[in-house]
């Protein structure tokens, strides 16, 4: 297959900074801490800084904080590339707690509602621009279309939801055609939904989540990444630590691992062996996860999130890591990664 040279691949720095912490995910951060987080994005990243946000993050709080702090720091709009995942819109808070994702977001003054349709996605776009003003997002997408589909009550409802998503992408395509945004893409935990959308729309980028990792890298997904690469569609990888489990956390893809089941025991055993090999070769588990996730041609960036300002420099360094060939060989020999994985020797 020859490379499609009809369009250029989206140019991104190797790290895309996640911003959910700015929206008070799981904890409410002081304004000074949020300012330091954002300031460190620019302190430790040469050139353009890329930041990923969404109207869902704190019911627009993350977007609002980004716009405010960028202005306080007098950031040149040409020095920041903002991705806004659209599909959730801020509304007044009329209940004691926000109704979306109960327990996930802290100290919010607004609620959020899902709004995916042709007109709905434009409402989300306009609100996002208002919250970020005077900055504007250059990359846009529909937020978690796989979850929107999974919430269908029956086949008829699923078809309606699919039509909503298609209409939303029609609207995004028109924004790009008018020059309002530079690129449109898709991100979902179910990569097969992204595959379907990439087959129907002229996308510029695809974001993967919890799917192309050192722990899980199915052949079919690698084939999709190669196809996207040949079409000059950039791939952004995210959630490469499986919600932190591979680097020592208690949760794997957002569920707690207790060790009470055979599945949990297998996960723990995999991680124990992985950490042993990392220690032997003086490689940090996080370095291995990021390097593996960026190894396929076409994966241009990794999205990394942190609620701790002191972790930003480490995250920037993670995307530069280059573990030795002997390390990858040891992982293959141990059966932790596929023996025929084609991109690591």
PDB file of N, CA and C in Angstrom, residues 212-279:
ATOM      1  N   UNK A 212      -4.254   0.190  22.833  1.00  0.00           N
ATOM      2  CA  UNK A 212      -2.931  -0.123  22.300  1.00  0.00           C
ATOM      3  C   UNK A 212      -1.911   0.124  23.403  1.00  0.00           C
ATOM      4  N   UNK A 213      -1.645  -0.915  24.174  1.00  0.00           N
ATOM      5  CA  UNK A 213      -0.769  -0.787  25.337  1.00  0.00           C
ATOM      6  C   UNK A 213       0.215  -1.942  25.383  1.00  0.00           C
ATOM      7  N   UNK A 214       1.161  -1.843  26.280  1.00  0.00           N
ATOM      8  CA  UNK A 214       2.139  -2.917  26.446  1.00  0.00           C
ATOM      9  C   UNK A 214       1.462  -4.193  26.932  1.00  0.00           C
ATOM     10  N   UNK A 215       0.316  -4.051  27.575  1.00  0.00           N
ATOM     11  CA  UNK A 215      -0.438  -5.210  28.059  1.00  0.00           C
ATOM     12  C   UNK A 215      -1.375  -5.770  26.986  1.00  0.00           C
ATOM     13  N   UNK A 216      -1.962  -4.893  26.177  1.00  0.00           N
ATOM     14  CA  UNK A 216      -2.950  -5.318  25.184  1.00  0.00           C
ATOM     15  C   UNK A 216      -2.663  -4.648  23.848  1.00  0.00           C
ATOM     16  N   UNK A 217      -2.383  -5.460  22.831  1.00  0.00           N
ATOM     17  CA  UNK A 217      -2.079  -4.916  21.505  1.00  0.00           C
ATOM     18  C   UNK A 217      -2.513  -5.920  20.425  1.00  0.00           C
ATOM     19  N   UNK A 218      -3.824  -6.107  20.268  1.00  0.00           N
ATOM     20  CA  UNK A 218      -4.335  -7.081  19.303  1.00  0.00           C
ATOM     21  C   UNK A 218      -3.904  -6.775  17.872  1.00  0.00           C
ATOM     22  N   UNK A 219      -3.723  -7.818  17.116  1.00  0.00           N
ATOM     23  CA  UNK A 219      -3.270  -7.687  15.728  1.00  0.00           C
ATOM     24  C   UNK A 219      -4.202  -6.805  14.919  1.00  0.00           C
ATOM     25  N   UNK A 220      -5.519  -6.972  15.119  1.00  0.00           N
ATOM     26  CA  UNK A 220      -6.488  -6.186  14.354  1.00  0.00           C
ATOM     27  C   UNK A 220      -6.326  -4.687  14.609  1.00  0.00           C
ATOM     28  N   UNK A 221      -6.001  -4.321  15.836  1.00  0.00           N
ATOM     29  CA  UNK A 221      -5.801  -2.914  16.152  1.00  0.00           C
ATOM     30  C   UNK A 221      -4.519  -2.393  15.510  1.00  0.00           C
ATOM     31  N   UNK A 222      -3.472  -3.206  15.535  1.00  0.00           N
ATOM     32  CA  UNK A 222      -2.223  -2.795  14.890  1.00  0.00           C
ATOM     33  C   UNK A 222      -2.434  -2.594  13.383  1.00  0.00           C
ATOM     34  N   UNK A 223      -3.254  -3.422  12.793  1.00  0.00           N
ATOM     35  CA  UNK A 223      -3.566  -3.271  11.365  1.00  0.00           C
ATOM     36  C   UNK A 223      -4.318  -1.969  11.118  1.00  0.00           C
ATOM     37  N   UNK A 224      -5.234  -1.605  12.041  1.00  0.00           N
ATOM     38  CA  UNK A 224      -5.945  -0.334  11.899  1.00  0.00           C
ATOM     39  C   UNK A 224      -4.974   0.840  11.992  1.00  0.00           C
ATOM     40  N   UNK A 225      -4.061   0.794  12.952  1.00  0.00           N
ATOM     41  CA  UNK A 225      -3.086   1.878  13.105  1.00  0.00           C
ATOM     42  C   UNK A 225      -2.247   2.015  11.842  1.00  0.00           C
ATOM     43  N   UNK A 226      -1.855   0.895  11.253  1.00  0.00           N
ATOM     44  CA  UNK A 226      -1.083   0.941  10.015  1.00  0.00           C
ATOM     45  C   UNK A 226      -1.905   1.548   8.881  1.00  0.00           C
ATOM     46  N   UNK A 227      -3.186   1.186   8.804  1.00  0.00           N
ATOM     47  CA  UNK A 227      -4.062   1.758   7.782  1.00  0.00           C
ATOM     48  C   UNK A 227      -4.198   3.261   7.960  1.00  0.00           C
ATOM     49  N   UNK A 228      -4.388   3.692   9.187  1.00  0.00           N
ATOM     50  CA  UNK A 228      -4.488   5.130   9.455  1.00  0.00           C
ATOM     51  C   UNK A 228      -3.193   5.846   9.085  1.00  0.00           C
ATOM     52  N   UNK A 229      -2.069   5.217   9.387  1.00  0.00           N
ATOM     53  CA  UNK A 229      -0.765   5.799   9.048  1.00  0.00           C
ATOM     54  C   UNK A 229      -0.626   5.985   7.547  1.00  0.00           C
ATOM     55  N   UNK A 230      -1.052   4.984   6.797  1.00  0.00           N
ATOM     56  CA  UNK A 230      -0.954   5.069   5.337  1.00  0.00           C
ATOM     57  C   UNK A 230      -1.849   6.172   4.780  1.00  0.00           C
ATOM     58  N   UNK A 231      -2.918   6.497   5.512  1.00  0.00           N
ATOM     59  CA  UNK A 231      -3.824   7.564   5.086  1.00  0.00           C
ATOM     60  C   UNK A 231      -3.448   8.927   5.676  1.00  0.00           C
ATOM     61  N   UNK A 232      -2.308   8.981   6.361  1.00  0.00           N
ATOM     62  CA  UNK A 232      -1.857  10.217   7.010  1.00  0.00           C
ATOM     63  C   UNK A 232      -2.850  10.718   8.059  1.00  0.00           C
ATOM     64  N   UNK A 233      -3.476   9.785   8.761  1.00  0.00           N
ATOM     65  CA  UNK A 233      -4.330  10.117   9.890  1.00  0.00           C
ATOM     66  C   UNK A 233      -3.521   9.874  11.157  1.00  0.00           C
ATOM     67  N   UNK A 234      -3.264  10.931  11.898  1.00  0.00           N
ATOM     68  CA  UNK A 234      -2.425  10.827  13.088  1.00  0.00           C
ATOM     69  C   UNK A 234      -3.124  10.015  14.171  1.00  0.00           C
ATOM     70  N   UNK A 235      -2.339   9.266  14.937  1.00  0.00           N
ATOM     71  CA  UNK A 235      -2.863   8.498  16.063  1.00  0.00           C
ATOM     72  C   UNK A 235      -2.275   9.063  17.353  1.00  0.00           C
ATOM     73  N   UNK A 236      -3.150   9.352  18.302  1.00  0.00           N
ATOM     74  CA  UNK A 236      -2.759   9.784  19.646  1.00  0.00           C
ATOM     75  C   UNK A 236      -3.101   8.643  20.595  1.00  0.00           C
ATOM     76  N   UNK A 237      -2.157   8.223  21.404  1.00  0.00           N
ATOM     77  CA  UNK A 237      -2.414   7.147  22.354  1.00  0.00           C
ATOM     78  C   UNK A 237      -2.703   7.743  23.728  1.00  0.00           C
ATOM     79  N   UNK A 238      -3.556   7.080  24.484  1.00  0.00           N
ATOM     80  CA  UNK A 238      -3.873   7.560  25.834  1.00  0.00           C
ATOM     81  C   UNK A 238      -4.226   6.378  26.725  1.00  0.00           C
ATOM     82  N   UNK A 239      -4.231   6.629  28.021  1.00  0.00           N
ATOM     83  CA  UNK A 239      -4.546   5.599  29.019  1.00  0.00           C
ATOM     84  C   UNK A 239      -3.665   4.371  28.844  1.00  0.00           C
ATOM     85  N   UNK A 240      -2.374   4.615  28.587  1.00  0.00           N
ATOM     86  CA  UNK A 240      -1.455   3.496  28.326  1.00  0.00           C
ATOM     87  C   UNK A 240      -1.057   2.762  29.598  1.00  0.00           C
ATOM     88  N   UNK A 241      -1.443   3.299  30.764  1.00  0.00           N
ATOM     89  CA  UNK A 241      -1.146   2.619  32.032  1.00  0.00           C
ATOM     90  C   UNK A 241      -2.334   1.808  32.534  1.00  0.00           C
ATOM     91  N   UNK A 242      -3.387   1.722  31.726  1.00  0.00           N
ATOM     92  CA  UNK A 242      -4.631   1.053  32.146  1.00  0.00           C
ATOM     93  C   UNK A 242      -5.106   1.595  33.490  1.00  0.00           C
ATOM     94  N   UNK A 243      -5.338   2.921  33.504  1.00  0.00           N
ATOM     95  CA  UNK A 243      -5.816   3.628  34.698  1.00  0.00           C
ATOM     96  C   UNK A 243      -4.850   3.522  35.865  1.00  0.00           C
ATOM     97  N   UNK A 244      -3.565   3.365  35.562  1.00  0.00           N
ATOM     98  CA  UNK A 244      -2.536   3.364  36.587  1.00  0.00           C
ATOM     99  C   UNK A 244      -2.152   2.006  37.121  1.00  0.00           C
ATOM    100  N   UNK A 245      -2.851   0.956  36.705  1.00  0.00           N
ATOM    101  CA  UNK A 245      -2.554  -0.371  37.253  1.00  0.00           C
ATOM    102  C   UNK A 245      -1.144  -0.827  36.900  1.00  0.00           C
ATOM    103  N   UNK A 246      -0.716  -0.599  35.673  1.00  0.00           N
ATOM    104  CA  UNK A 246       0.590  -1.110  35.246  1.00  0.00           C
ATOM    105  C   UNK A 246       1.745  -0.426  35.961  1.00  0.00           C
ATOM    106  N   UNK A 247       1.470   0.738  36.540  1.00  0.00           N
ATOM    107  CA  UNK A 247       2.532   1.443  37.269  1.00  0.00           C
ATOM    108  C   UNK A 247       2.317   1.388  38.784  1.00  0.00           C
ATOM    109  N   UNK A 248       1.463   0.472  39.233  1.00  0.00           N
ATOM    110  CA  UNK A 248       1.333   0.242  40.672  1.00  0.00           C
ATOM    111  C   UNK A 248       0.007   0.604  41.294  1.00  0.00           C
ATOM    112  N   UNK A 249      -0.954   1.086  40.512  1.00  0.00           N
ATOM    113  CA  UNK A 249      -2.246   1.483  41.054  1.00  0.00           C
ATOM    114  C   UNK A 249      -3.165   0.312  41.348  1.00  0.00           C
ATOM    115  N   UNK A 250      -4.290   0.610  41.974  1.00  0.00           N
ATOM    116  CA  UNK A 250      -5.251  -0.423  42.367  1.00  0.00           C
ATOM    117  C   UNK A 250      -6.347  -0.651  41.341  1.00  0.00           C
ATOM    118  N   UNK A 251      -6.432   0.232  40.340  1.00  0.00           N
ATOM    119  CA  UNK A 251      -7.523   0.138  39.369  1.00  0.00           C
ATOM    120  C   UNK A 251      -6.990  -0.246  37.991  1.00  0.00           C
ATOM    121  N   UNK A 252      -7.689  -1.156  37.338  1.00  0.00           N
ATOM    122  CA  UNK A 252      -7.386  -1.546  35.961  1.00  0.00           C
ATOM    123  C   UNK A 252      -8.594  -1.161  35.119  1.00  0.00           C
ATOM    124  N   UNK A 253      -8.399  -0.231  34.180  1.00  0.00           N
ATOM    125  CA  UNK A 253      -9.502   0.261  33.344  1.00  0.00           C
ATOM    126  C   UNK A 253     -10.714   0.622  34.184  1.00  0.00           C
ATOM    127  N   UNK A 254     -10.461   1.359  35.260  1.00  0.00           N
ATOM    128  CA  UNK A 254     -11.507   1.973  36.069  1.00  0.00           C
ATOM    129  C   UNK A 254     -12.281   0.997  36.955  1.00  0.00           C
ATOM    130  N   UNK A 255     -11.756  -0.209  37.168  1.00  0.00           N
ATOM    131  CA  UNK A 255     -12.338  -1.105  38.175  1.00  0.00           C
ATOM    132  C   UNK A 255     -11.228  -1.539  39.126  1.00  0.00           C
ATOM    133  N   UNK A 256     -11.565  -1.687  40.378  1.00  0.00           N
ATOM    134  CA  UNK A 256     -10.580  -2.056  41.385  1.00  0.00           C
ATOM    135  C   UNK A 256     -10.178  -3.516  41.231  1.00  0.00           C
ATOM    136  N   UNK A 257      -8.884  -3.780  41.280  1.00  0.00           N
ATOM    137  CA  UNK A 257      -8.361  -5.142  41.230  1.00  0.00           C
ATOM    138  C   UNK A 257      -8.143  -5.605  42.666  1.00  0.00           C
ATOM    139  N   UNK A 258      -8.898  -6.609  43.082  1.00  0.00           N
ATOM    140  CA  UNK A 258      -8.845  -7.082  44.469  1.00  0.00           C
ATOM    141  C   UNK A 258      -8.050  -8.366  44.632  1.00  0.00           C
ATOM    142  N   UNK A 259      -7.867  -9.095  43.516  1.00  0.00           N
ATOM    143  CA  UNK A 259      -7.187 -10.383  43.603  1.00  0.00           C
ATOM    144  C   UNK A 259      -8.109 -11.526  43.949  1.00  0.00           C
ATOM    145  N   UNK A 260      -9.415 -11.252  44.006  1.00  0.00           N
ATOM    146  CA  UNK A 260     -10.373 -12.281  44.416  1.00  0.00           C
ATOM    147  C   UNK A 260     -10.801 -13.200  43.282  1.00  0.00           C
ATOM    148  N   UNK A 261     -10.433 -12.881  42.050  1.00  0.00           N
ATOM    149  CA  UNK A 261     -10.830 -13.706  40.914  1.00  0.00           C
ATOM    150  C   UNK A 261      -9.597 -14.170  40.154  1.00  0.00           C
ATOM    151  N   UNK A 262      -9.799 -15.178  39.315  1.00  0.00           N
ATOM    152  CA  UNK A 262      -8.699 -15.680  38.490  1.00  0.00           C
ATOM    153  C   UNK A 262      -8.204 -14.592  37.543  1.00  0.00           C
ATOM    154  N   UNK A 263      -9.139 -13.771  37.044  1.00  0.00           N
ATOM    155  CA  UNK A 263      -8.756 -12.670  36.149  1.00  0.00           C
ATOM    156  C   UNK A 263      -7.850 -11.683  36.876  1.00  0.00           C
ATOM    157  N   UNK A 264      -8.223 -11.346  38.113  1.00  0.00           N
ATOM    158  CA  UNK A 264      -7.404 -10.425  38.895  1.00  0.00           C
ATOM    159  C   UNK A 264      -6.034 -11.013  39.192  1.00  0.00           C
ATOM    160  N   UNK A 265      -5.986 -12.285  39.520  1.00  0.00           N
ATOM    161  CA  UNK A 265      -4.707 -12.931  39.806  1.00  0.00           C
ATOM    162  C   UNK A 265      -3.796 -12.904  38.596  1.00  0.00           C
ATOM    163  N   UNK A 266      -4.380 -13.119  37.407  1.00  0.00           N
ATOM    164  CA  UNK A 266      -3.580 -13.083  36.177  1.00  0.00           C
ATOM    165  C   UNK A 266      -3.014 -11.682  35.944  1.00  0.00           C
ATOM    166  N   UNK A 267      -3.820 -10.653  36.203  1.00  0.00           N
ATOM    167  CA  UNK A 267      -3.342  -9.282  36.051  1.00  0.00           C
ATOM    168  C   UNK A 267      -2.192  -8.986  37.011  1.00  0.00           C
ATOM    169  N   UNK A 268      -2.346  -9.398  38.253  1.00  0.00           N
ATOM    170  CA  UNK A 268      -1.313  -9.148  39.257  1.00  0.00           C
ATOM    171  C   UNK A 268      -0.023  -9.884  38.907  1.00  0.00           C
ATOM    172  N   UNK A 269      -0.160 -11.125  38.453  1.00  0.00           N
ATOM    173  CA  UNK A 269       1.026 -11.892  38.077  1.00  0.00           C
ATOM    174  C   UNK A 269       1.730 -11.261  36.887  1.00  0.00           C
ATOM    175  N   UNK A 270       0.962 -10.779  35.916  1.00  0.00           N
ATOM    176  CA  UNK A 270       1.567 -10.106  34.752  1.00  0.00           C
ATOM    177  C   UNK A 270       2.352  -8.883  35.225  1.00  0.00           C
ATOM    178  N   UNK A 271       1.727  -8.078  36.085  1.00  0.00           N
ATOM    179  CA  UNK A 271       2.387  -6.862  36.548  1.00  0.00           C
ATOM    180  C   UNK A 271       3.641  -7.176  37.368  1.00  0.00           C
ATOM    181  N   UNK A 272       3.573  -8.195  38.209  1.00  0.00           N
ATOM    182  CA  UNK A 272       4.747  -8.559  39.015  1.00  0.00           C
ATOM    183  C   UNK A 272       5.920  -8.940  38.123  1.00  0.00           C
ATOM    184  N   UNK A 273       5.659  -9.735  37.103  1.00  0.00           N
ATOM    185  CA  UNK A 273       6.730 -10.148  36.190  1.00  0.00           C
ATOM    186  C   UNK A 273       7.239  -8.952  35.389  1.00  0.00           C
ATOM    187  N   UNK A 274       6.340  -8.104  34.961  1.00  0.00           N
ATOM    188  CA  UNK A 274       6.697  -6.891  34.228  1.00  0.00           C
ATOM    189  C   UNK A 274       7.621  -6.012  35.066  1.00  0.00           C
ATOM    190  N   UNK A 275       7.286  -5.811  36.316  1.00  0.00           N
ATOM    191  CA  UNK A 275       8.096  -4.959  37.182  1.00  0.00           C
ATOM    192  C   UNK A 275       9.468  -5.579  37.452  1.00  0.00           C
ATOM    193  N   UNK A 276       9.527  -6.886  37.546  1.00  0.00           N
ATOM    194  CA  UNK A 276      10.819  -7.558  37.732  1.00  0.00           C
ATOM    195  C   UNK A 276      11.745  -7.297  36.552  1.00  0.00           C
ATOM    196  N   UNK A 277      11.205  -7.410  35.338  1.00  0.00           N
ATOM    197  CA  UNK A 277      12.023  -7.206  34.141  1.00  0.00           C
ATOM    198  C   UNK A 277      12.413  -5.731  34.018  1.00  0.00           C
ATOM    199  N   UNK A 278      11.498  -4.829  34.364  1.00  0.00           N
ATOM    200  CA  UNK A 278      11.826  -3.405  34.355  1.00  0.00           C
ATOM    201  C   UNK A 278      12.985  -3.117  35.307  1.00  0.00           C
ATOM    202  N   UNK A 279      12.917  -3.674  36.503  1.00  0.00           N
ATOM    203  CA  UNK A 279      13.967  -3.433  37.496  1.00  0.00           C
ATOM    204  C   UNK A 279      15.305  -3.994  37.030  1.00  0.00           C
TER     205      UNK A 279
END
